[in-house]
XYZ file of N, CA and C in Angstrom:
201
model
N 40.044 -17.394 43.790
C 41.973 -17.067 44.421
C 42.260 -16.187 45.327
N 43.432 -15.865 46.199
C 43.708 -16.239 47.414
C 43.272 -14.027 47.809
N 42.898 -13.958 48.474
C 44.136 -12.599 49.092
C 44.999 -12.741 50.100
N 45.217 -11.290 50.689
C 46.265 -10.864 51.691
C 45.864 -11.822 52.561
N 44.892 -10.992 53.151
C 44.024 -10.645 53.721
C 42.552 -12.699 54.846
N 42.866 -13.571 53.703
C 42.744 -14.980 53.824
C 43.726 -15.264 53.865
N 45.520 -15.252 54.025
C 46.248 -16.705 54.736
C 46.072 -15.771 55.696
N 46.317 -14.443 56.247
C 46.424 -13.707 57.174
C 45.615 -14.390 58.517
N 43.977 -14.164 58.045
C 43.581 -14.656 58.638
C 43.272 -15.397 59.912
N 43.642 -15.189 60.853
C 43.099 -16.043 62.808
C 42.465 -16.302 62.745
N 42.568 -17.785 62.810
C 40.924 -18.172 63.354
C 40.392 -17.817 64.807
N 39.730 -17.811 65.031
C 38.719 -18.013 66.597
C 38.265 -19.241 67.414
N 38.016 -20.180 66.456
C 38.289 -21.582 67.310
C 39.217 -22.255 66.793
N 40.241 -23.135 68.297
C 40.888 -24.342 67.217
C 40.218 -25.396 68.131
N 40.825 -26.769 67.547
C 41.020 -28.149 68.153
C 41.466 -28.283 69.042
N 41.648 -28.701 71.049
C 42.292 -28.164 71.220
C 42.015 -30.374 71.756
N 43.329 -30.423 71.479
C 43.540 -32.130 71.686
C 44.199 -32.593 73.471
N 42.838 -33.390 73.535
C 44.390 -33.650 75.364
C 44.576 -35.246 74.560
N 45.256 -35.568 75.894
C 45.180 -37.462 76.715
C 44.500 -37.584 77.903
N 43.715 -38.745 78.020
C 42.291 -38.243 78.614
C 42.509 -39.277 78.960
N 42.420 -39.717 80.804
C 42.216 -40.815 81.796
C 40.764 -40.373 82.289
N 39.865 -42.120 81.852
C 38.767 -41.673 82.752
C 38.835 -41.788 84.582
N 37.631 -40.116 84.950
C 37.700 -40.257 86.283
C 36.834 -41.121 86.562
N 36.478 -41.887 86.416
C 35.778 -43.106 86.965
C 36.536 -44.791 87.551
N 37.539 -44.317 86.602
C 38.091 -45.611 85.951
C 39.468 -45.470 85.356
N 40.176 -44.492 86.158
C 41.082 -45.000 86.269
C 42.647 -45.830 85.559
N 42.394 -47.251 86.528
C 42.770 -48.118 85.623
C 42.425 -48.398 84.013
N 42.309 -47.268 83.098
C 41.677 -47.599 82.136
C 43.213 -47.882 81.035
N 43.412 -47.129 80.229
C 44.114 -46.460 79.213
C 44.009 -45.450 79.222
N 44.852 -44.943 79.215
C 43.865 -42.716 77.933
C 44.251 -42.793 77.054
N 42.993 -42.641 76.755
C 42.904 -42.253 74.570
C 42.896 -41.220 74.914
N 42.364 -39.807 73.595
C 42.705 -38.606 72.438
C 41.226 -38.884 72.864
N 41.401 -37.074 73.278
C 39.963 -36.550 72.923
C 39.990 -34.856 72.822
N 39.508 -35.069 71.923
C 39.107 -33.336 71.035
C 37.931 -32.207 71.092
N 37.881 -31.723 71.305
C 37.301 -30.236 71.963
C 37.276 -29.121 70.888
N 36.571 -28.158 70.159
C 36.725 -27.001 69.830
C 36.494 -26.098 69.578
N 37.266 -24.667 70.907
C 36.748 -24.128 71.421
C 38.142 -22.962 71.311
N 36.791 -22.146 71.952
C 38.236 -20.366 71.344
C 39.080 -20.246 72.557
N 40.301 -21.293 73.426
C 40.750 -21.328 74.183
C 40.249 -21.991 75.458
N 41.848 -22.853 75.822
C 42.611 -24.327 76.674
C 41.683 -23.437 77.651
N 41.151 -22.788 78.396
C 39.813 -23.447 79.548
C 38.911 -23.216 79.218
N 38.209 -22.861 78.548
C 37.101 -23.395 77.815
C 36.293 -25.245 77.149
N 37.816 -25.661 77.075
C 37.754 -26.331 76.205
C 38.477 -27.756 77.268
N 39.075 -26.807 77.804
C 38.604 -28.013 79.457
C 38.167 -28.370 79.375
N 36.781 -26.593 80.019
C 35.610 -26.712 80.777
C 35.174 -28.061 80.423
N 34.714 -28.391 78.449
C 33.986 -29.135 78.504
C 34.701 -31.320 78.915
N 35.258 -31.031 79.293
C 35.485 -31.762 79.578
C 36.116 -32.812 80.971
N 36.204 -31.242 81.485
C 37.135 -32.676 82.514
C 36.040 -32.453 83.575
N 35.427 -32.529 83.738
C 34.016 -33.330 85.016
C 33.748 -34.428 84.820
N 34.461 -35.585 83.211
C 34.845 -37.154 82.783
C 35.934 -37.874 82.974
N 37.135 -36.319 82.742
C 38.718 -37.187 82.734
C 39.341 -36.054 83.902
N 40.459 -36.343 83.738
C 41.888 -36.314 83.781
C 42.076 -35.781 82.431
N 42.723 -34.323 82.012
C 43.312 -34.150 80.853
C 44.430 -33.645 80.601
N 45.670 -34.355 79.959
C 47.136 -33.724 79.199
C 46.810 -32.971 78.060
N 46.920 -31.786 77.484
C 47.396 -30.642 77.092
C 48.346 -31.579 75.604
N 47.663 -31.897 74.982
C 48.590 -33.080 73.895
C 48.384 -31.802 72.308
N 47.780 -30.574 71.994
C 48.139 -29.911 71.026
C 46.660 -28.755 70.635
N 47.137 -28.230 69.439
C 46.349 -26.819 69.198
C 45.886 -26.689 68.293
N 44.805 -27.522 67.611
C 45.245 -27.089 65.399
C 44.258 -26.088 65.043
N 43.704 -25.009 64.143
C 43.396 -23.926 64.076
C 42.324 -24.828 63.061
N 40.975 -24.007 62.807
C 39.835 -24.650 63.104
C 39.689 -23.753 61.854
N 39.752 -23.934 60.928
C 39.719 -23.201 58.650
C 38.444 -23.328 58.390
N 37.668 -21.593 58.243
C 36.181 -21.837 57.010
C 36.502 -21.862 56.739
N 35.017 -22.527 55.837
C 35.280 -23.378 54.521
C 34.763 -22.757 53.398
N 35.073 -21.798 52.347
C 34.157 -20.769 51.746
C 33.549 -21.390 50.248
N 32.856 -21.814 49.916
C 32.135 -22.626 48.654
C 32.113 -20.817 47.573
N 32.884 -21.313 46.675
C 32.508 -19.719 45.373
C 32.377 -20.485 44.522
């Protein structure tokens, strides 16, 4: 049974999706990278040393509860 609080729960972390191009091999085709972080700045910090990043999306990470 779900309660109102379960439905309106806002996640504190998200899947951040980026289109990424390698900094060391720029002619290579871009590919998708996904990380879990609290905000876009933290997500970019995890990947920006190796990739040039283009924002592609943000998806909520939902908690799984076992009854």
